[in-house]
Amino acid sequence: GAVVSQHPSWVICKSGTSVKIECRSLDFQATTMFWYRQFPKQSLMLMATSNEGSKATYEQGVEKDKFLINHASLTLSTLTVTSAHPEDSSFYICSATPSGMSSNEQFFGPGTRLTVL
Amino acid sequence: AQSVTQLGSHVSVSEGALVLLRCNYSSSVPPYLFWYVQYPNQGLQLLLKYTTGATLVKGINGFEAEFKKSETSFHLTKPSAHMSDAAEYFCAVSGLSGNQFYFGTGTSLTVIP
């Protein structure tokens, strides 16, 4: 149980285009989901906290107009990288906390590798 | 404020030798502590976690970690390294007051045959 999927697993796009990444909790409902990015050989950095039915909370330094987060249902959160540029190339990982469970329980998705040409 | 320090970005051990990956944390509240493993181009897999209770925590794949409050440490150990243990390991902390995870910078484990 407690499986989180991401789609796509990898994507290559041209500079200036937008890319949408999906994060789904497959066997549980998640009121809260999290988005992280990881640069090569570095740790995960929290980008934003996504709450179902409300606006996401962004970490300092993360442009909310560039990284659009939508959490329209209890099993799906999406991250859209708008007008992507090569510096946005990274590994994006989501995690989800099952509704009703301790907020310190997070289950991570397999990640999405974004390459912007 | 919470933070995590992992000493040693790279650790190499011989197959069959003891694995010791170090993690120290700072937290203004009683912490929850986690160790995750990441294989290339994959997400994070939970190895073990400490929330409350017994300070020696056993996880998957023969790993264990001990929460030492006096030393603010949560070092990860495994008695005998296996080739399949080669991966990136992350220590993370979260606090009772929130659900945000703070990750260390990671330790890359190499197992030498």
PDB file of C-alpha atoms in Angstrom:
ATOM      1  CA  GLY A   1       0.000   0.000   0.000  1.00  0.00           C
ATOM      2  CA  ALA A   2       0.790   3.724   0.009  1.00  0.00           C
ATOM      3  CA  VAL A   3       2.026   3.928  -3.548  1.00  0.00           C
ATOM      4  CA  VAL A   4       2.705   7.234  -5.257  1.00  0.00           C
ATOM      5  CA  SER A   5       3.182   7.455  -8.997  1.00  0.00           C
ATOM      6  CA  GLN A   6       4.477  10.220 -11.225  1.00  0.00           C
ATOM      7  CA  HIS A   7       3.916  10.805 -14.884  1.00  0.00           C
ATOM      8  CA  PRO A   8       5.870  11.146 -17.009  1.00  0.00           C
ATOM      9  CA  SER A   9       8.989   9.507 -15.650  1.00  0.00           C
ATOM     10  CA  TRP A  10      11.085  11.608 -17.981  1.00  0.00           C
ATOM     11  CA  VAL A  11      10.433  14.430 -20.397  1.00  0.00           C
ATOM     12  CA  ILE A  12      12.480  16.451 -22.834  1.00  0.00           C
ATOM     13  CA  CYS A  13      11.148  19.785 -24.008  1.00  0.00           C
ATOM     14  CA  LYS A  14      12.255  22.862 -25.879  1.00  0.00           C
ATOM     15  CA  SER A  15      13.084  26.068 -24.106  1.00  0.00           C
ATOM     16  CA  GLY A  16      10.037  28.278 -23.704  1.00  0.00           C
ATOM     17  CA  THR A  17       7.473  25.508 -23.602  1.00  0.00           C
ATOM     18  CA  SER A  18       5.472  24.359 -20.585  1.00  0.00           C
ATOM     19  CA  VAL A  19       5.566  20.934 -19.040  1.00  0.00           C
ATOM     20  CA  LYS A  20       3.053  19.327 -16.716  1.00  0.00           C
ATOM     21  CA  ILE A  21       4.042  16.641 -14.226  1.00  0.00           C
ATOM     22  CA  GLU A  22       1.431  14.563 -12.456  1.00  0.00           C
ATOM     23  CA  CYS A  23       1.646  13.061  -8.994  1.00  0.00           C
ATOM     24  CA  ARG A  24      -0.940  10.480  -8.015  1.00  0.00           C
ATOM     25  CA  SER A  25      -1.601   8.597  -4.815  1.00  0.00           C
ATOM     26  CA  LEU A  26      -2.758   5.235  -6.108  1.00  0.00           C
ATOM     27  CA  ASP A  27      -4.242   3.558  -3.079  1.00  0.00           C
ATOM     28  CA  PHE A  28      -4.897   6.332  -0.611  1.00  0.00           C
ATOM     29  CA  GLN A  29      -6.234   9.841  -0.426  1.00  0.00           C
ATOM     30  CA  ALA A  30      -3.802  12.633   0.217  1.00  0.00           C
ATOM     31  CA  THR A  31      -4.887  15.984   1.520  1.00  0.00           C
ATOM     32  CA  THR A  32      -1.318  17.182   1.336  1.00  0.00           C
ATOM     33  CA  MET A  33       1.322  16.571  -1.288  1.00  0.00           C
ATOM     34  CA  PHE A  34       4.803  17.973  -1.590  1.00  0.00           C
ATOM     35  CA  TRP A  35       6.993  18.856  -4.536  1.00  0.00           C
ATOM     36  CA  TYR A  36      10.777  18.641  -4.398  1.00  0.00           C
ATOM     37  CA  ARG A  37      13.496  19.216  -6.921  1.00  0.00           C
ATOM     38  CA  GLN A  38      16.854  17.566  -6.934  1.00  0.00           C
ATOM     39  CA  PHE A  39      19.842  18.732  -8.934  1.00  0.00           C
ATOM     40  CA  PRO A  40      22.496  16.186  -9.901  1.00  0.00           C
ATOM     41  CA  LYS A  41      24.498  14.933  -6.952  1.00  0.00           C
ATOM     42  CA  GLN A  42      22.528  17.151  -4.591  1.00  0.00           C
ATOM     43  CA  SER A  43      19.840  16.705  -2.010  1.00  0.00           C
ATOM     44  CA  LEU A  44      16.128  17.227  -2.320  1.00  0.00           C
ATOM     45  CA  MET A  45      14.885  20.732  -1.846  1.00  0.00           C
ATOM     46  CA  LEU A  46      11.280  21.359  -0.956  1.00  0.00           C
ATOM     47  CA  MET A  47       9.623  23.598  -3.525  1.00  0.00           C
ATOM     48  CA  ALA A  48       6.068  23.765  -2.314  1.00  0.00           C
ATOM     49  CA  THR A  49       3.361  22.172  -0.243  1.00  0.00           C
ATOM     50  CA  SER A  50       0.193  21.361  -2.137  1.00  0.00           C
ATOM     51  CA  ASN A  51      -3.097  21.247  -0.281  1.00  0.00           C
ATOM     52  CA  GLU A  52      -6.224  19.830  -1.847  1.00  0.00           C
ATOM     53  CA  GLY A  53      -8.707  22.537  -2.652  1.00  0.00           C
ATOM     54  CA  SER A  54      -6.505  25.450  -1.709  1.00  0.00           C
ATOM     55  CA  LYS A  55      -3.502  27.351  -2.939  1.00  0.00           C
ATOM     56  CA  ALA A  56      -0.086  25.821  -2.641  1.00  0.00           C
ATOM     57  CA  THR A  57       2.454  27.152  -0.187  1.00  0.00           C
ATOM     58  CA  TYR A  58       5.767  27.904  -1.849  1.00  0.00           C
ATOM     59  CA  GLU A  59       9.174  27.893  -0.235  1.00  0.00           C
ATOM     60  CA  GLN A  60      11.227  31.033  -0.259  1.00  0.00           C
ATOM     61  CA  GLY A  61      12.888  31.607  -3.584  1.00  0.00           C
ATOM     62  CA  VAL A  62      10.496  29.433  -5.596  1.00  0.00           C
ATOM     63  CA  GLU A  63       8.585  31.368  -8.237  1.00  0.00           C
ATOM     64  CA  LYS A  64       4.932  30.476  -7.925  1.00  0.00           C
ATOM     65  CA  ASP A  65       4.129  31.903 -11.341  1.00  0.00           C
ATOM     66  CA  LYS A  66       6.718  29.672 -12.915  1.00  0.00           C
ATOM     67  CA  PHE A  67       5.926  26.497 -11.017  1.00  0.00           C
ATOM     68  CA  LEU A  68       2.161  26.207 -11.038  1.00  0.00           C
ATOM     69  CA  ILE A  69       0.703  23.669  -8.650  1.00  0.00           C
ATOM     70  CA  ASN A  70      -2.830  22.362  -8.769  1.00  0.00           C
ATOM     71  CA  HIS A  71      -4.250  19.888  -6.258  1.00  0.00           C
ATOM     72  CA  ALA A  72      -7.778  19.495  -7.513  1.00  0.00           C
ATOM     73  CA  SER A  73      -8.518  16.092  -6.029  1.00  0.00           C
ATOM     74  CA  LEU A  74      -7.421  13.982  -3.103  1.00  0.00           C
ATOM     75  CA  THR A  75      -5.375  11.724  -5.348  1.00  0.00           C
ATOM     76  CA  LEU A  76      -3.810  14.087  -7.859  1.00  0.00           C
ATOM     77  CA  SER A  77      -1.469  17.042  -7.738  1.00  0.00           C
ATOM     78  CA  THR A  78       0.119  18.568 -10.810  1.00  0.00           C
ATOM     79  CA  LEU A  79       3.216  20.693 -11.224  1.00  0.00           C
ATOM     80  CA  THR A  80       3.444  22.778 -14.380  1.00  0.00           C
ATOM     81  CA  VAL A  81       6.776  24.288 -15.265  1.00  0.00           C
ATOM     82  CA  THR A  82       5.880  27.282 -17.392  1.00  0.00           C
ATOM     83  CA  SER A  83       8.195  28.722 -20.027  1.00  0.00           C
ATOM     84  CA  ALA A  84      10.830  26.189 -19.138  1.00  0.00           C
ATOM     85  CA  HIS A  85      14.495  27.029 -19.540  1.00  0.00           C
ATOM     86  CA  PRO A  86      17.607  24.864 -19.398  1.00  0.00           C
ATOM     87  CA  GLU A  87      18.221  25.860 -15.778  1.00  0.00           C
ATOM     88  CA  ASP A  88      14.897  24.217 -14.898  1.00  0.00           C
ATOM     89  CA  SER A  89      16.321  20.859 -15.920  1.00  0.00           C
ATOM     90  CA  SER A  90      16.194  18.751 -12.800  1.00  0.00           C
ATOM     91  CA  PHE A  91      14.719  15.701 -11.124  1.00  0.00           C
ATOM     92  CA  TYR A  92      11.308  16.523  -9.683  1.00  0.00           C
ATOM     93  CA  ILE A  93       9.969  14.307  -6.910  1.00  0.00           C
ATOM     94  CA  CYS A  94       6.588  14.451  -5.234  1.00  0.00           C
ATOM     95  CA  SER A  95       5.455  12.950  -1.977  1.00  0.00           C
ATOM     96  CA  ALA A  96       2.086  12.507  -0.352  1.00  0.00           C
ATOM     97  CA  THR A  97       0.739  12.227   3.159  1.00  0.00           C
ATOM     98  CA  PRO A  98      -2.289   9.965   3.561  1.00  0.00           C
ATOM     99  CA  SER A  99      -5.293  11.841   4.876  1.00  0.00           C
ATOM    100  CA  GLY A 100      -5.793  11.177   8.549  1.00  0.00           C
ATOM    101  CA  MET A 101      -2.287   9.884   9.106  1.00  0.00           C
ATOM    102  CA  SER A 102       0.499  11.630  10.926  1.00  0.00           C
ATOM    103  CA  SER A 103       1.745  14.520   8.901  1.00  0.00           C
ATOM    104  CA  ASN A 104       5.207  13.043   9.213  1.00  0.00           C
ATOM    105  CA  GLU A 105       4.279  10.080   7.084  1.00  0.00           C
ATOM    106  CA  GLN A 106       5.298  10.848   3.524  1.00  0.00           C
ATOM    107  CA  PHE A 107       5.437   8.470   0.617  1.00  0.00           C
ATOM    108  CA  PHE A 108       7.587   9.455  -2.315  1.00  0.00           C
ATOM    109  CA  GLY A 109       7.002   9.076  -5.995  1.00  0.00           C
ATOM    110  CA  PRO A 110       9.652   7.711  -8.353  1.00  0.00           C
ATOM    111  CA  GLY A 111      10.502  11.136  -9.725  1.00  0.00           C
ATOM    112  CA  THR A 112      10.343  12.858 -13.101  1.00  0.00           C
ATOM    113  CA  ARG A 113      13.487  13.762 -14.994  1.00  0.00           C
ATOM    114  CA  LEU A 114      13.009  17.034 -16.875  1.00  0.00           C
ATOM    115  CA  THR A 115      15.488  18.077 -19.526  1.00  0.00           C
ATOM    116  CA  VAL A 116      15.005  21.432 -21.195  1.00  0.00           C
ATOM    117  CA  LEU A 117      16.929  21.921 -24.424  1.00  0.00           C
TER     118      LEU A 117
ATOM    119  CA  ALA B   1      14.469  25.554  12.795  1.00  0.00           C
ATOM    120  CA  GLN B   2      15.542  22.152  11.653  1.00  0.00           C
ATOM    121  CA  SER B   3      18.546  21.024   9.674  1.00  0.00           C
ATOM    122  CA  VAL B   4      20.456  17.884   8.891  1.00  0.00           C
ATOM    123  CA  THR B   5      24.169  17.335   8.416  1.00  0.00           C
ATOM    124  CA  GLN B   6      25.540  14.227   6.801  1.00  0.00           C
ATOM    125  CA  LEU B   7      29.259  13.865   7.339  1.00  0.00           C
ATOM    126  CA  GLY B   8      31.010  12.389   4.359  1.00  0.00           C
ATOM    127  CA  SER B   9      29.526  12.846   0.930  1.00  0.00           C
ATOM    128  CA  HIS B  10      31.197   9.625  -0.212  1.00  0.00           C
ATOM    129  CA  VAL B  11      31.801   6.454   1.751  1.00  0.00           C
ATOM    130  CA  SER B  12      33.499   3.340   0.401  1.00  0.00           C
ATOM    131  CA  VAL B  13      33.458  -0.007   2.147  1.00  0.00           C
ATOM    132  CA  SER B  14      34.474  -3.491   1.185  1.00  0.00           C
ATOM    133  CA  GLU B  15      31.815  -6.117   0.643  1.00  0.00           C
ATOM    134  CA  GLY B  16      31.094  -7.730   3.993  1.00  0.00           C
ATOM    135  CA  ALA B  17      32.419  -4.805   6.006  1.00  0.00           C
ATOM    136  CA  LEU B  18      30.520  -2.605   8.417  1.00  0.00           C
ATOM    137  CA  VAL B  19      28.576   0.295   6.934  1.00  0.00           C
ATOM    138  CA  LEU B  20      28.388   3.497   8.987  1.00  0.00           C
ATOM    139  CA  LEU B  21      26.724   6.589   7.572  1.00  0.00           C
ATOM    140  CA  ARG B  22      26.636   9.599   9.845  1.00  0.00           C
ATOM    141  CA  CYS B  23      23.769  11.995  10.407  1.00  0.00           C
ATOM    142  CA  ASN B  24      23.482  14.832  12.882  1.00  0.00           C
ATOM    143  CA  TYR B  25      20.459  17.056  13.205  1.00  0.00           C
ATOM    144  CA  SER B  26      19.383  20.243  14.829  1.00  0.00           C
ATOM    145  CA  SER B  27      15.813  20.714  15.821  1.00  0.00           C
ATOM    146  CA  SER B  28      13.968  23.034  18.128  1.00  0.00           C
ATOM    147  CA  VAL B  29      11.328  20.384  18.755  1.00  0.00           C
ATOM    148  CA  PRO B  30      11.482  16.634  19.295  1.00  0.00           C
ATOM    149  CA  PRO B  31      12.350  15.365  15.872  1.00  0.00           C
ATOM    150  CA  TYR B  32      11.142  12.630  13.670  1.00  0.00           C
ATOM    151  CA  LEU B  33      14.143  11.153  11.884  1.00  0.00           C
ATOM    152  CA  PHE B  34      14.333   9.185   8.676  1.00  0.00           C
ATOM    153  CA  TRP B  35      16.798   7.428   6.433  1.00  0.00           C
ATOM    154  CA  TYR B  36      16.018   7.012   2.756  1.00  0.00           C
ATOM    155  CA  VAL B  37      17.892   5.247  -0.014  1.00  0.00           C
ATOM    156  CA  GLN B  38      17.898   6.389  -3.622  1.00  0.00           C
ATOM    157  CA  TYR B  39      19.068   4.309  -6.533  1.00  0.00           C
ATOM    158  CA  PRO B  40      20.044   6.048  -9.777  1.00  0.00           C
ATOM    159  CA  ASN B  41      17.164   7.805 -11.487  1.00  0.00           C
ATOM    160  CA  GLN B  42      14.689   6.566  -8.947  1.00  0.00           C
ATOM    161  CA  GLY B  43      12.707   8.094  -6.101  1.00  0.00           C
ATOM    162  CA  LEU B  44      13.284   7.647  -2.415  1.00  0.00           C
ATOM    163  CA  GLN B  45      12.724   4.435  -0.545  1.00  0.00           C
ATOM    164  CA  LEU B  46      12.246   4.559   3.208  1.00  0.00           C
ATOM    165  CA  LEU B  47      14.819   2.487   5.067  1.00  0.00           C
ATOM    166  CA  LEU B  48      13.711   3.270   8.591  1.00  0.00           C
ATOM    167  CA  LYS B  49      12.351   5.997  10.805  1.00  0.00           C
ATOM    168  CA  TYR B  50      12.352   7.102  14.409  1.00  0.00           C
ATOM    169  CA  THR B  51       9.306   8.773  15.867  1.00  0.00           C
ATOM    170  CA  THR B  52       8.999   7.786  19.506  1.00  0.00           C
ATOM    171  CA  GLY B  53       9.841   4.847  21.723  1.00  0.00           C
ATOM    172  CA  ALA B  54      12.847   2.602  21.304  1.00  0.00           C
ATOM    173  CA  THR B  55      15.880   4.546  20.202  1.00  0.00           C
ATOM    174  CA  LEU B  56      17.362   1.684  18.203  1.00  0.00           C
ATOM    175  CA  VAL B  57      15.373   1.365  15.035  1.00  0.00           C
ATOM    176  CA  LYS B  58      15.594  -1.549  12.664  1.00  0.00           C
ATOM    177  CA  GLY B  59      14.781  -1.088   9.026  1.00  0.00           C
ATOM    178  CA  ILE B  60      14.761  -2.973   5.785  1.00  0.00           C
ATOM    179  CA  ASN B  61      17.704  -4.719   4.160  1.00  0.00           C
ATOM    180  CA  GLY B  62      19.487  -5.209   7.473  1.00  0.00           C
ATOM    181  CA  PHE B  63      19.945  -1.523   8.236  1.00  0.00           C
ATOM    182  CA  GLU B  64      19.455   0.017  11.641  1.00  0.00           C
ATOM    183  CA  ALA B  65      19.935   3.400  13.242  1.00  0.00           C
ATOM    184  CA  GLU B  66      20.137   4.673  16.785  1.00  0.00           C
ATOM    185  CA  PHE B  67      18.656   7.950  17.943  1.00  0.00           C
ATOM    186  CA  LYS B  68      21.024   9.582  20.424  1.00  0.00           C
ATOM    187  CA  LYS B  69      19.457  12.721  21.778  1.00  0.00           C
ATOM    188  CA  SER B  70      22.547  13.755  23.752  1.00  0.00           C
ATOM    189  CA  GLU B  71      24.618  13.647  20.580  1.00  0.00           C
ATOM    190  CA  THR B  72      21.818  14.851  18.267  1.00  0.00           C
ATOM    191  CA  SER B  73      22.725  11.970  16.005  1.00  0.00           C
ATOM    192  CA  PHE B  74      20.962   9.302  14.015  1.00  0.00           C
ATOM    193  CA  HIS B  75      23.718   7.273  12.385  1.00  0.00           C
ATOM    194  CA  LEU B  76      22.845   4.465   9.984  1.00  0.00           C
ATOM    195  CA  THR B  77      24.624   1.131  10.229  1.00  0.00           C
ATOM    196  CA  LYS B  78      24.656  -2.281   8.634  1.00  0.00           C
ATOM    197  CA  PRO B  79      26.923  -5.060   9.909  1.00  0.00           C
ATOM    198  CA  SER B  80      27.861  -6.459   6.519  1.00  0.00           C
ATOM    199  CA  ALA B  81      27.760  -4.524   3.272  1.00  0.00           C
ATOM    200  CA  HIS B  82      26.369  -6.083   0.132  1.00  0.00           C
ATOM    201  CA  MET B  83      27.011  -4.983  -3.417  1.00  0.00           C
ATOM    202  CA  SER B  84      23.350  -4.085  -3.768  1.00  0.00           C
ATOM    203  CA  ASP B  85      23.715  -1.517  -0.985  1.00  0.00           C
ATOM    204  CA  ALA B  86      25.588   0.821  -3.314  1.00  0.00           C
ATOM    205  CA  ALA B  87      23.333   3.863  -3.597  1.00  0.00           C
ATOM    206  CA  GLU B  88      22.737   7.376  -2.319  1.00  0.00           C
ATOM    207  CA  TYR B  89      21.519   7.666   1.254  1.00  0.00           C
ATOM    208  CA  PHE B  90      19.642  10.614   2.687  1.00  0.00           C
ATOM    209  CA  CYS B  91      18.940  11.459   6.279  1.00  0.00           C
ATOM    210  CA  ALA B  92      15.887  13.621   6.921  1.00  0.00           C
ATOM    211  CA  VAL B  93      14.232  15.314   9.853  1.00  0.00           C
ATOM    212  CA  SER B  94      10.769  16.641  10.440  1.00  0.00           C
ATOM    213  CA  GLY B  95       9.208  18.126  13.496  1.00  0.00           C
ATOM    214  CA  LEU B  96       5.999  17.739  15.383  1.00  0.00           C
ATOM    215  CA  SER B  97       4.973  21.239  14.425  1.00  0.00           C
ATOM    216  CA  GLY B  98       4.974  20.665  10.740  1.00  0.00           C
ATOM    217  CA  ASN B  99       5.059  18.154   7.989  1.00  0.00           C
ATOM    218  CA  GLN B 100       8.013  19.459   6.079  1.00  0.00           C
ATOM    219  CA  PHE B 101      11.005  17.248   5.602  1.00  0.00           C
ATOM    220  CA  TYR B 102      14.505  18.641   5.669  1.00  0.00           C
ATOM    221  CA  PHE B 103      17.036  16.466   3.928  1.00  0.00           C
ATOM    222  CA  GLY B 104      20.750  16.153   4.378  1.00  0.00           C
ATOM    223  CA  THR B 105      23.031  16.503   1.403  1.00  0.00           C
ATOM    224  CA  GLY B 106      23.292  12.767   0.978  1.00  0.00           C
ATOM    225  CA  THR B 107      26.026  10.183   1.218  1.00  0.00           C
ATOM    226  CA  SER B 108      27.025   8.095  -1.747  1.00  0.00           C
ATOM    227  CA  LEU B 109      27.909   4.570  -0.665  1.00  0.00           C
ATOM    228  CA  THR B 110      30.265   2.511  -2.793  1.00  0.00           C
ATOM    229  CA  VAL B 111      30.753  -1.165  -2.054  1.00  0.00           C
ATOM    230  CA  ILE B 112      34.042  -2.630  -3.228  1.00  0.00           C
ATOM    231  CA  PRO B 113      34.035  -6.298  -4.188  1.00  0.00           C
TER     232      PRO B 113
END
